[in-house]
Amino acid sequence: MAVSVFITISVLLPDNGPSITLVAILMEKAKETLVKMVNGVAIVTMCYELPAVLFPTWHRPYVLALEQTISEAAHEIAGRFALQYPAEAVVWRDAATKLRFPFWDWTLPDTGTQGLPNILKVTNVQITMPEGKIISVPNPIAHYDFQGALPKGFTDVQEENPLLPDGPAMAYFSKWTRTYRWPDSTPENPMENYPQIDKILKGEVETPGGRGRYQDLINNVIDMFSFPLESPPDWSPYIWDKFSNTTVQTEGLAPLPSVAGSIEHPHNTVHLLLGSIGDMGDNDYAGFDPIFFLHHCQVDRLLSFWETIYPDYWMGLGYKNKGGQMQSFTEEEGTWSELPNAGINENTILDPFRKEVNSYWVARETRFMSHDYTYPPIQGVQVVWGEPLRLSLRAKYLAMLQRYFSMDPHLLLSRHVALKPKIFTDDVRSKVPSGYAPVHGFRHFAFRVELLEFAFNSSYYIKFLYQKTEDTTVPVGIVPVLGRGSNTRCAACNTCHAWGNKIKGVVTIDTELIVDIVVKEGLNHPDTTHGQVIDALKKNIWATLSTPEGRCIASAHHGYSHGAAADGRRPLPAEATPKIDIASANVAEREGEDEGNVLSYYDDAQHGEHLMQGWGYHDQ
């Protein structure tokens, strides 16, 4: 059996031949099939809730189901064309054999310079039918039309905060007859604000020429590839837990790098970026938008490369708790098919996905997926299934990925004045990992964030901003919360709401901003203490909580430590107040040309809380 190779959507752009023709025909067929799979409650609306150690594995057969539907239908249509047009039989059958489901690679540099690919936005596309006939058809990956029959249970969702300047926005899911991306809050024929999506990706919203959400995504991917190449065997489930999701049940049980992050973080960012108050911004409706599958195919692609680099890290049968006893990951709130507090491990059934009539996928069977498919290489780094690569080759591959995703401290240092405070120049050589050499003058800083998932009646995010001048703010980064409205029919989510589930995330503070703050505050000299550097970061970086479309719900500044009420603002409830702290680590690179100069973090340090007071609703 030939190995299936997924394709990037960019392959479709210059191709006005059989590939895009089959995609156009097949996407409609596949979407209709999936919507009908579960009577009344479509499978595309289902989302695996806690414990999210199953988040990557549950979505793998999800994408595979669509891939199989596409492949089967492609051969059916190509066979029909071959019978009707014998002279073109080879062309159409070859196209069907080669066709695989496309992914949207939002890590490509074009995302940061051009925004969303045009193929995802245009209303119609031209396709070439048999005998060279060119016709225009609705773009199947731009939206999904419900054809006048909305699935059962669709309800409107209103943002919770009544103090928003223009009033709370309403998502009219019970009235919209198709899916929408970044729509107006209007019940009929809303406009999609693609220009705003492009501006946010390119960084043309807060600061002209500044960093955009694309850079946030790249930083998130770098965080995913910041785990150590080697670790004690007991750490394996801890690392998988931190990588696989944003809830993390094993926080603090192993000294993992504070700056390492989860694959779910960029996943959630893309959802909110594309959806705003539209379908992709709400978990109850996201799966109806065809871009959902292109996005999840990309997430699965990143998972595949992560598995290649880190083959030893996995959930297994559980983890050792603080007392040293084995403990299962748990599903505290249960799901539609699982009881509350059910144990979760590699043998957990990933229903409703069946392998055969009486057999469901289980988590361990999705690992590596060695026999079915692969992805194109990234800068020479191949997805490898089967026997794990030797350590030296994994180190080389990891170094290549880190450089490709712009984690190059030497390059970053070359762009700015040298930082002289000891927190940057003290390499703490006694803590440098064996076989590594410190990168002198560089230290990685990040905010670690914990947010209440259901703080507001919608998805939302926290955004950090650097107050560069009195009139100029520069984006630092975000942590998204992808949720559902309080009227969701998801029973697990309602229980999760009552339980007070927390979402965790990491926001890298770019070196450029750190240099600017240190220099601006007159601290770039050897006598500057660690505390002075941390205080300068706290003084200059503040934060907002915002709706998916970017309207401020609440804000806090280091100078508001006296409290929001004294500012005349209504205080944010304590349970909705973000928990933020600052962490940092030195960086070392692996020695030896054969193994590549892969980066690793050491001397991990915690620098205390930030913005724990002064949060007030934004009512102006």
Coordinates of C-alpha atoms in Angstrom, one line a residue:
M1 CA 0.0 0.0 0.0
A2 CA 1.3 3.4 -0.9
V3 CA 1.8 5.9 1.9
S4 CA -0.6 8.9 1.6
V5 CA 1.2 12.3 1.6
F6 CA -1.0 15.2 2.7
I7 CA -0.7 18.4 0.7
T8 CA -0.5 22.1 1.5
I9 CA -3.3 24.3 0.1
S10 CA -0.6 26.2 -1.7
V11 CA -0.3 23.3 -4.1
L12 CA -3.9 24.0 -5.2
L13 CA -3.3 27.7 -6.0
P14 CA -1.6 27.5 -9.4
D15 CA -3.4 24.3 -10.4
N16 CA -6.5 24.7 -12.5
G17 CA -6.6 21.0 -13.3
P18 CA -7.9 17.8 -11.8
S19 CA -6.7 18.3 -8.2
I20 CA -8.7 21.4 -7.4
T21 CA -11.6 20.1 -9.5
L22 CA -11.8 17.0 -7.3
V23 CA -11.3 19.0 -4.1
A24 CA -14.2 21.3 -5.1
I25 CA -16.5 18.5 -5.8
L26 CA -15.5 16.3 -2.9
M27 CA -15.5 18.9 -0.1
E28 CA -19.2 19.4 -0.5
K29 CA -19.8 15.6 -0.5
A30 CA -17.5 15.1 2.5
K31 CA -19.1 17.9 4.6
E32 CA -22.6 16.5 3.8
T33 CA -21.6 13.1 4.9
L34 CA -20.0 14.2 8.2
V35 CA -23.0 16.4 9.1
K36 CA -25.3 13.4 8.8
M37 CA -23.1 11.0 10.7
V38 CA -24.8 11.6 14.1
N39 CA -28.5 12.2 13.9
G40 CA -29.2 15.8 14.8
V41 CA -26.0 16.4 16.6
A42 CA -23.3 16.5 14.0
I43 CA -19.9 14.9 14.6
V44 CA -18.3 18.1 13.4
T45 CA -19.5 19.9 16.5
M46 CA -18.0 17.5 18.9
C47 CA -14.9 18.5 20.8
Y48 CA -13.0 16.5 23.3
E49 CA -13.0 18.3 26.6
L50 CA -10.9 17.6 29.7
P51 CA -8.6 15.8 30.2
A52 CA -7.0 17.2 27.2
V53 CA -4.1 14.7 27.2
L54 CA -6.3 13.2 24.5
F55 CA -6.7 16.4 22.5
P56 CA -4.1 15.6 19.8
T57 CA -5.0 11.9 19.6
W58 CA -8.8 12.3 19.5
H59 CA -8.5 14.7 16.5
R60 CA -6.2 12.4 14.5
P61 CA -8.9 9.9 13.6
Y62 CA -11.2 12.9 13.1
V63 CA -9.0 14.2 10.3
L64 CA -8.4 10.7 9.0
A65 CA -12.1 10.1 8.7
L66 CA -12.4 13.1 6.4
E67 CA -9.3 12.0 4.4
Q68 CA -10.8 8.6 3.9
T69 CA -14.1 10.1 2.7
I70 CA -12.2 12.3 0.3
S71 CA -10.1 9.5 -1.1
E72 CA -13.1 7.1 -1.6
A73 CA -15.2 9.7 -3.3
A74 CA -12.3 10.9 -5.5
H75 CA -11.9 7.4 -6.9
E76 CA -15.7 7.2 -7.4
I77 CA -15.9 10.4 -9.3
A78 CA -12.7 9.8 -11.3
G79 CA -14.0 6.4 -12.3
R80 CA -17.2 8.0 -13.6
F81 CA -15.3 10.5 -15.6
A82 CA -13.0 7.8 -16.9
L83 CA -16.1 5.9 -18.3
Q84 CA -17.6 9.0 -19.8
Y85 CA -14.4 10.3 -21.2
P86 CA -12.0 7.4 -22.0
A87 CA -9.3 9.6 -23.5
E88 CA -8.9 11.3 -20.1
A89 CA -9.2 8.1 -18.0
V90 CA -5.5 8.1 -17.0
V91 CA -5.5 11.8 -16.0
W92 CA -8.5 11.5 -13.7
R93 CA -7.6 8.2 -12.1
D94 CA -4.1 9.5 -11.5
A95 CA -5.4 12.7 -9.9
A96 CA -7.7 10.6 -7.6
T97 CA -4.8 8.4 -6.6
K98 CA -2.5 11.3 -5.7
L99 CA -5.1 13.5 -4.1
R100 CA -4.9 13.9 -0.4
F101 CA -6.6 16.3 2.0
P102 CA -4.9 19.7 2.1
F103 CA -3.6 21.5 5.2
W104 CA -3.2 25.2 5.7
D105 CA 0.4 25.9 6.9
W106 CA 0.0 29.1 8.9
T107 CA 3.6 29.0 9.8
L108 CA 4.7 30.0 6.3
P109 CA 6.3 33.5 6.1
D110 CA 3.7 34.5 3.6
T111 CA 1.1 34.4 6.5
G112 CA 3.0 37.2 8.2
T113 CA 3.4 39.3 5.0
Q114 CA 0.2 38.6 3.1
G115 CA -2.3 37.3 5.6
L116 CA -4.8 34.6 4.9
P117 CA -4.3 32.8 1.5
N118 CA -6.6 34.0 -1.1
I119 CA -7.9 30.5 -1.8
L120 CA -9.5 30.6 1.6
K121 CA -11.4 33.8 1.0
V122 CA -12.6 34.0 -2.6
T123 CA -16.3 33.3 -3.1
N124 CA -15.9 31.3 -6.3
V125 CA -13.2 29.3 -7.9
Q126 CA -12.7 28.2 -11.5
I127 CA -12.3 24.4 -12.1
T128 CA -11.5 22.4 -15.2
M129 CA -14.0 19.7 -16.0
P130 CA -13.5 16.9 -18.5
E131 CA -12.8 18.0 -22.1
G132 CA -11.1 21.1 -20.7
K133 CA -14.4 22.9 -19.9
I134 CA -13.8 25.6 -17.3
I135 CA -16.6 26.5 -15.0
S136 CA -17.0 28.7 -11.9
V137 CA -18.3 27.0 -8.7
P138 CA -18.7 28.2 -5.1
N139 CA -15.4 27.9 -3.2
P140 CA -15.9 24.8 -1.1
I141 CA -13.3 25.9 1.5
A142 CA -14.6 29.4 2.0
H143 CA -17.7 28.5 3.9
Y144 CA -20.4 25.9 4.4
D145 CA -24.0 26.5 3.3
F146 CA -26.6 24.8 5.5
Q147 CA -29.0 24.9 2.5
G148 CA -31.9 26.2 4.6
A149 CA -31.8 23.4 7.1
L150 CA -29.9 24.3 10.3
P151 CA -28.9 21.3 12.5
K152 CA -31.0 21.0 15.7
G153 CA -30.0 23.0 18.7
F154 CA -28.4 26.0 17.0
T155 CA -28.9 29.1 19.4
D156 CA -27.6 32.6 19.4
V157 CA -24.7 33.5 21.7
Q158 CA -24.3 36.9 23.3
E159 CA -21.2 38.2 24.9
E160 CA -21.5 38.7 28.6
N161 CA -20.0 42.1 29.4
P162 CA -22.8 44.8 29.1
L163 CA -20.2 47.6 29.6
L164 CA -18.7 47.2 26.1
P165 CA -18.8 50.6 24.4
D166 CA -21.1 49.4 21.5
G167 CA -23.0 46.9 23.6
P168 CA -22.4 43.2 23.7
A169 CA -22.1 41.5 20.3
M170 CA -24.4 38.7 19.3
A171 CA -23.5 35.6 17.2
Y172 CA -26.7 34.7 15.3
F173 CA -26.1 31.0 14.9
S174 CA -29.8 30.3 14.9
K175 CA -30.3 32.6 11.9
W176 CA -27.1 32.5 9.8
T177 CA -27.7 30.1 6.9
R178 CA -24.0 29.4 6.3
T179 CA -20.8 29.6 8.3
Y180 CA -19.0 33.0 8.7
R181 CA -15.5 34.2 9.5
W182 CA -15.1 37.4 11.5
P183 CA -18.8 38.4 10.7
D184 CA -20.7 41.6 11.6
S185 CA -23.1 41.1 14.5
T186 CA -26.2 41.1 12.3
P187 CA -28.8 38.4 11.8
E188 CA -28.9 38.5 8.0
N189 CA -26.1 38.3 5.5
P190 CA -23.3 39.6 7.7
M191 CA -20.2 40.9 6.1
E192 CA -17.0 38.9 6.7
N193 CA -14.1 41.1 7.7
Y194 CA -11.2 39.4 6.0
P195 CA -9.2 42.6 5.8
Q196 CA -9.2 42.7 9.6
I197 CA -7.9 39.1 9.8
D198 CA -5.1 40.0 7.4
K199 CA -4.2 43.1 9.4
I200 CA -4.0 41.1 12.6
L201 CA -1.8 38.4 11.1
K202 CA 0.5 41.0 9.5
G203 CA 0.7 43.3 12.6
E204 CA -1.1 46.3 11.1
V205 CA -3.7 46.8 13.9
E206 CA -2.1 48.1 17.1
T207 CA 1.2 49.4 15.6
P208 CA 1.8 50.0 11.9
G209 CA 4.7 47.7 10.9
G210 CA 4.6 46.0 14.3
R211 CA 4.5 42.3 15.1
G212 CA 1.2 40.5 14.3
R213 CA -0.6 37.3 15.3
Y214 CA 1.6 35.4 12.9
Q215 CA 4.6 36.0 15.2
D216 CA 2.5 34.8 18.1
L217 CA 1.9 31.5 16.2
I218 CA 5.6 31.1 15.4
N219 CA 6.5 31.7 19.1
N220 CA 3.9 29.1 20.1
V221 CA 5.5 26.6 17.8
I222 CA 8.9 27.3 19.1
D223 CA 7.6 26.7 22.6
M224 CA 6.3 23.3 21.5
F225 CA 9.9 22.4 20.5
S226 CA 11.5 23.6 23.7
F227 CA 11.3 20.4 25.7
P228 CA 14.5 18.5 26.5
L229 CA 15.6 15.8 24.1
E230 CA 16.3 13.5 27.0
S231 CA 14.7 13.2 30.4
P232 CA 14.2 10.5 33.1
P233 CA 11.5 7.9 32.1
D234 CA 9.2 9.1 34.8
W235 CA 8.9 12.5 33.2
S236 CA 7.4 11.1 30.0
P237 CA 3.7 11.6 31.0
Y238 CA 4.5 15.0 32.5
I239 CA 6.0 16.2 29.2
W240 CA 3.1 14.8 27.2
D241 CA 0.6 16.5 29.5
K242 CA 2.3 19.9 29.1
F243 CA 2.6 19.5 25.4
S244 CA -0.8 18.0 24.6
N245 CA -3.1 20.5 26.2
T246 CA -3.7 23.8 28.0
T247 CA -5.1 22.4 31.2
V248 CA -2.2 20.4 32.5
Q249 CA -3.0 18.1 35.4
T250 CA 0.7 17.4 36.3
E251 CA 1.9 21.0 36.7
G252 CA 5.0 21.2 39.0
L253 CA 5.6 17.5 39.3
A254 CA 8.8 17.7 37.1
P255 CA 11.2 20.6 36.6
L256 CA 10.2 21.2 33.0
P257 CA 11.2 24.4 31.2
S258 CA 8.7 27.1 32.1
V259 CA 8.9 28.4 28.6
A260 CA 7.8 25.1 27.0
G261 CA 4.3 25.2 25.6
S262 CA 1.4 23.3 24.2
I263 CA 0.2 22.4 20.7
E264 CA -3.3 23.5 21.8
H265 CA -2.1 27.1 22.3
P266 CA -1.6 28.0 18.6
H267 CA -4.6 25.8 17.7
N268 CA -6.8 28.0 19.9
T269 CA -5.2 31.2 18.5
V270 CA -6.1 30.3 14.9
H271 CA -9.7 29.5 16.0
L272 CA -10.2 32.9 17.5
L273 CA -8.4 34.7 14.8
L274 CA -10.6 33.2 12.0
G275 CA -13.8 33.1 13.9
S276 CA -14.1 36.2 16.1
I277 CA -17.8 35.8 17.0
G278 CA -18.3 33.5 14.0
D279 CA -18.3 29.7 13.8
M280 CA -14.5 29.1 14.3
G281 CA -14.6 31.2 17.5
D282 CA -17.1 28.9 19.3
N283 CA -16.5 25.2 19.9
D284 CA -20.1 24.3 19.4
Y285 CA -20.0 25.5 15.8
A286 CA -16.4 25.5 14.6
G287 CA -16.5 22.1 12.9
F288 CA -19.0 23.3 10.4
D289 CA -16.5 25.7 8.8
P290 CA -14.5 23.8 6.2
I291 CA -11.3 25.6 7.3
F292 CA -11.6 23.7 10.6
F293 CA -10.3 20.6 8.8
L294 CA -7.5 22.4 7.0
H295 CA -6.5 23.8 10.3
H296 CA -6.7 20.5 12.2
C297 CA -4.7 18.8 9.4
Q298 CA -2.0 21.4 10.1
V299 CA -2.2 20.7 13.8
D300 CA -1.8 17.0 13.2
R301 CA 1.2 17.8 10.9
L302 CA 2.9 19.6 13.7
L303 CA 2.1 16.7 16.1
S304 CA 3.8 14.3 13.6
F305 CA 7.0 16.3 13.6
W306 CA 6.9 16.5 17.4
E307 CA 6.5 12.8 17.6
T308 CA 9.5 12.4 15.3
I309 CA 11.7 14.6 17.6
Y310 CA 10.3 13.3 20.9
P311 CA 9.3 9.7 20.4
D312 CA 9.7 8.7 24.1
Y313 CA 7.1 11.2 25.6
W314 CA 3.6 9.8 26.0
M315 CA 0.7 9.6 28.4
G316 CA 1.1 5.9 29.0
L317 CA -1.0 4.5 31.8
G318 CA -0.6 7.5 34.0
Y319 CA 1.9 9.5 36.1
K320 CA 3.5 9.4 39.5
N321 CA 1.9 11.9 41.9
K322 CA 3.7 13.9 44.6
G323 CA 3.6 10.8 46.8
G324 CA 5.3 8.6 44.2
Q325 CA 2.1 6.6 43.5
M326 CA 0.8 5.9 40.0
Q327 CA -2.2 8.0 39.1
S328 CA -4.4 8.1 36.1
F329 CA -5.2 11.2 34.2
T330 CA -8.9 11.8 34.9
E331 CA -12.0 13.0 33.2
E332 CA -13.5 14.8 36.2
E333 CA -16.6 16.2 34.5
G334 CA -17.2 13.2 32.2
T335 CA -18.4 13.3 28.6
W336 CA -21.4 12.1 26.8
S337 CA -19.9 8.6 26.8
E338 CA -17.8 8.6 30.0
L339 CA -18.6 8.8 33.7
P340 CA -17.2 11.6 35.9
N341 CA -13.7 11.0 37.2
A342 CA -13.1 8.3 34.6
G343 CA -9.5 7.3 34.2
I344 CA -7.8 8.3 31.0
N345 CA -4.8 6.6 29.5
E346 CA -3.4 5.2 26.2
N347 CA -6.1 2.5 26.1
T348 CA -9.0 5.0 26.3
I349 CA -11.5 4.6 23.4
L350 CA -11.7 7.6 21.1
D351 CA -15.4 7.3 20.3
P352 CA -17.3 7.9 18.1
F353 CA -14.5 6.9 15.7
R354 CA -14.7 3.3 14.6
K355 CA -12.0 1.3 12.9
E356 CA -14.4 -1.5 12.1
V357 CA -18.1 -2.2 12.8
N358 CA -17.5 -3.3 16.4
S359 CA -14.1 -1.7 17.0
Y360 CA -13.2 1.9 18.1
W361 CA -9.9 3.7 17.8
V362 CA -8.0 3.8 21.1
A363 CA -5.4 6.5 21.9
R364 CA -2.3 4.3 21.6
E365 CA -3.3 3.3 18.0
T366 CA -3.2 6.9 16.8
R367 CA 0.4 7.3 17.9
F368 CA 2.8 7.6 15.0
M369 CA 0.2 6.2 12.5
S370 CA 3.0 4.4 10.8
H371 CA 1.2 2.6 8.0
D372 CA -1.2 5.2 6.7
Y373 CA 0.1 8.6 5.8
T374 CA 2.9 11.2 6.2
Y375 CA 3.5 14.9 5.5
P376 CA 6.0 16.8 3.3
P377 CA 9.3 17.6 5.0
I378 CA 10.1 20.9 6.7
Q379 CA 13.4 22.3 5.5
G380 CA 14.8 18.7 5.1
V381 CA 13.3 17.4 8.4
Q382 CA 11.3 14.3 7.6
V383 CA 8.4 12.8 9.5
V384 CA 9.7 9.4 10.6
W385 CA 7.4 6.5 11.7
G386 CA 8.4 3.2 13.0
E387 CA 11.8 2.8 14.7
P388 CA 12.7 6.0 16.6
L389 CA 15.7 8.0 15.2
R390 CA 19.0 7.9 17.0
L391 CA 19.5 10.8 19.4
S392 CA 22.1 12.5 17.3
L393 CA 19.8 12.7 14.3
R394 CA 16.9 13.9 16.5
A395 CA 19.1 16.6 17.8
K396 CA 20.0 17.7 14.3
Y397 CA 16.4 17.7 13.2
L398 CA 15.4 19.7 16.3
A399 CA 18.1 22.3 15.6
M400 CA 16.8 22.6 12.1
L401 CA 13.3 23.1 13.2
Q402 CA 14.3 25.6 15.9
R403 CA 16.2 27.7 13.3
Y404 CA 13.4 27.4 10.7
F405 CA 10.9 28.7 13.3
S406 CA 13.3 31.6 14.1
M407 CA 14.7 30.5 17.4
D408 CA 18.2 31.7 16.8
P409 CA 19.7 33.5 19.8
H410 CA 22.9 34.5 18.0
L411 CA 20.9 36.1 15.3
L412 CA 18.7 37.9 17.8
L413 CA 21.7 39.2 19.8
S414 CA 23.3 40.5 16.6
R415 CA 20.4 42.8 15.9
H416 CA 20.6 44.7 19.2
V417 CA 23.0 46.3 21.7
A418 CA 24.6 43.8 24.1
L419 CA 22.7 43.4 27.3
K420 CA 25.0 44.0 30.3
P421 CA 23.0 43.2 33.5
K422 CA 24.2 40.1 35.2
I423 CA 20.8 38.3 34.7
F424 CA 21.9 38.1 31.0
T425 CA 25.7 37.7 31.3
D426 CA 25.9 35.2 34.2
D427 CA 25.9 31.9 32.4
V428 CA 25.6 29.9 35.7
R429 CA 28.0 27.3 34.2
S430 CA 27.4 24.9 37.1
K431 CA 23.9 24.3 35.8
V432 CA 24.7 24.0 32.1
P433 CA 23.6 20.5 30.9
S434 CA 26.3 18.1 30.1
G435 CA 27.4 18.3 26.4
Y436 CA 26.1 21.8 26.0
A437 CA 27.7 25.3 25.9
P438 CA 25.9 28.4 27.2
V439 CA 24.8 31.2 24.8
H440 CA 26.4 34.1 26.5
G441 CA 24.3 37.3 26.9
F442 CA 21.0 35.7 26.1
R443 CA 18.1 34.8 28.4
H444 CA 14.6 33.8 27.5
F445 CA 11.7 35.5 29.3
A446 CA 8.0 34.6 29.3
F447 CA 4.8 35.2 31.1
R448 CA 3.0 32.1 32.4
V449 CA -0.7 32.6 32.5
E450 CA -3.7 30.9 34.0
L451 CA -7.2 31.9 32.9
L452 CA -10.7 30.9 34.0
E453 CA -12.1 29.1 30.9
F454 CA -15.7 30.3 31.5
A455 CA -15.0 33.7 32.9
F456 CA -17.2 35.3 30.2
N457 CA -20.0 34.0 28.0
S458 CA -17.8 33.4 25.0
S459 CA -14.2 32.8 23.9
Y460 CA -11.8 35.5 24.9
Y461 CA -8.1 36.1 25.2
I462 CA -5.6 38.0 27.4
K463 CA -3.3 40.3 25.4
F464 CA 0.0 41.7 26.8
L465 CA 1.1 45.2 25.6
Y466 CA 4.4 47.1 26.0
Q467 CA 3.9 50.8 26.7
K468 CA 6.7 51.9 24.5
T469 CA 5.9 55.6 24.7
E470 CA 3.0 57.6 26.2
D471 CA 1.1 57.2 23.0
T472 CA 2.5 54.0 21.5
T473 CA 1.8 50.4 22.6
V474 CA 3.5 47.3 21.1
P475 CA 1.8 43.9 21.2
V476 CA 3.8 41.3 23.2
G477 CA 1.6 38.2 22.8
I478 CA -1.7 36.5 23.7
V479 CA -3.2 33.5 25.4
P480 CA -6.5 32.5 23.8
V481 CA -9.4 30.8 25.6
L482 CA -11.5 28.9 23.1
G483 CA -14.9 28.2 24.7
R484 CA -18.6 27.9 24.4
G485 CA -21.5 30.1 25.5
S486 CA -23.3 29.3 28.7
N487 CA -26.3 28.0 26.7
T488 CA -24.2 25.2 25.2
R489 CA -25.8 21.8 25.0
C490 CA -22.5 20.2 25.8
A491 CA -23.1 18.6 29.3
A492 CA -19.4 18.1 29.9
C493 CA -18.8 21.8 29.3
N494 CA -21.5 22.9 31.7
T495 CA -20.0 20.7 34.4
C496 CA -16.6 22.1 33.5
H497 CA -18.1 25.6 33.8
A498 CA -19.3 24.8 37.4
W499 CA -16.0 23.1 38.2
G500 CA -14.0 26.3 37.3
N501 CA -11.6 24.8 34.7
K502 CA -8.4 26.8 34.2
I503 CA -6.5 27.3 30.9
K504 CA -2.7 27.7 31.0
G505 CA -0.5 29.4 28.5
V506 CA 3.0 30.8 27.8
V507 CA 3.7 34.2 26.2
T508 CA 7.3 34.8 25.1
I509 CA 8.7 38.3 25.6
D510 CA 10.6 39.0 22.5
T511 CA 14.3 39.9 22.9
E512 CA 13.7 43.2 21.0
L513 CA 11.2 44.4 23.6
I514 CA 13.4 43.3 26.5
V515 CA 16.4 45.3 25.1
D516 CA 14.2 48.3 24.5
I517 CA 12.8 48.3 28.0
V518 CA 16.3 47.8 29.7
V519 CA 17.8 50.6 27.6
K520 CA 14.8 52.9 28.1
E521 CA 14.9 52.5 31.9
G522 CA 18.6 53.2 32.0
L523 CA 19.4 49.7 33.3
N524 CA 21.9 48.5 30.7
H525 CA 25.0 48.3 32.9
P526 CA 26.6 45.5 34.9
D527 CA 25.4 46.8 38.3
T528 CA 21.8 46.3 37.5
T529 CA 20.2 43.7 39.8
H530 CA 17.9 40.9 38.7
G531 CA 15.1 42.5 40.6
Q532 CA 15.5 45.8 38.7
V533 CA 15.2 44.1 35.4
I534 CA 12.0 42.2 36.5
D535 CA 10.5 45.4 37.9
A536 CA 11.2 47.2 34.6
L537 CA 9.3 44.5 32.7
K538 CA 6.4 44.7 35.1
K539 CA 6.3 48.5 34.9
N540 CA 6.2 48.6 31.1
I541 CA 4.0 45.6 30.2
W542 CA 0.3 45.6 31.0
A543 CA -2.6 43.5 29.8
T544 CA -6.2 43.4 28.6
L545 CA -8.9 40.8 28.5
S546 CA -10.6 41.1 25.1
T547 CA -13.5 39.6 23.2
P548 CA -12.6 37.5 20.1
E549 CA -13.2 40.5 17.8
G550 CA -10.8 42.6 19.9
R551 CA -13.0 44.7 22.1
C552 CA -11.5 45.3 25.6
I553 CA -13.4 43.7 28.5
A554 CA -11.0 44.5 31.3
S555 CA -7.5 45.8 31.8
A556 CA -4.8 46.1 34.4
H557 CA -1.5 48.0 34.6
H558 CA 1.3 47.7 37.1
G559 CA 0.5 51.2 38.3
Y560 CA -3.0 50.1 39.3
S561 CA -1.8 48.1 42.3
H562 CA -4.1 50.2 44.5
G563 CA -7.1 48.5 42.8
A564 CA -9.6 49.2 40.1
A565 CA -12.2 50.6 42.4
A566 CA -10.0 53.5 43.3
D567 CA -9.7 54.2 39.5
G568 CA -13.5 54.5 39.3
R569 CA -13.8 51.2 37.4
R570 CA -15.9 48.2 38.4
P571 CA -13.5 45.5 39.7
L572 CA -13.2 42.2 37.9
P573 CA -14.4 39.4 40.1
A574 CA -11.6 37.6 41.8
E575 CA -12.4 34.2 40.1
A576 CA -12.1 35.9 36.7
T577 CA -8.8 37.6 37.5
P578 CA -5.9 36.1 35.5
K579 CA -3.0 34.5 37.4
I580 CA 0.3 35.7 35.8
D581 CA 3.9 35.2 36.7
I582 CA 7.2 35.9 35.0
A583 CA 9.7 33.1 34.3
S584 CA 13.1 33.0 32.5
A585 CA 15.8 30.6 31.6
N586 CA 19.3 30.6 30.1
V587 CA 19.9 29.0 26.8
A588 CA 22.6 26.5 25.8
E589 CA 23.4 24.8 22.6
R590 CA 24.5 21.2 22.1
E591 CA 28.1 20.8 21.3
G592 CA 29.4 18.7 18.4
E593 CA 28.9 19.3 14.6
D594 CA 27.5 15.9 14.0
E595 CA 24.7 16.4 16.4
G596 CA 23.8 20.0 15.4
N597 CA 23.6 23.0 17.7
V598 CA 20.2 22.2 19.1
L599 CA 19.1 24.6 21.9
S600 CA 18.1 23.7 25.4
Y601 CA 16.9 25.7 28.4
Y602 CA 18.5 25.6 31.9
D603 CA 18.6 27.6 35.1
D604 CA 14.9 28.0 35.0
A605 CA 13.8 30.8 37.4
Q606 CA 10.5 32.2 38.7
H607 CA 10.3 35.9 39.2
G608 CA 7.0 36.4 40.9
E609 CA 3.5 37.4 40.1
H610 CA 2.4 40.2 37.8
L611 CA -0.8 42.2 37.5
M612 CA -2.6 40.3 40.3
Q613 CA -4.4 43.4 41.4
G614 CA -6.1 46.3 39.7
W615 CA -8.2 44.5 37.1
G616 CA -11.2 46.5 36.2
Y617 CA -13.9 46.4 33.6
H618 CA -13.3 48.6 30.6
D619 CA -16.4 50.8 30.3
Q620 CA -15.2 53.7 28.2

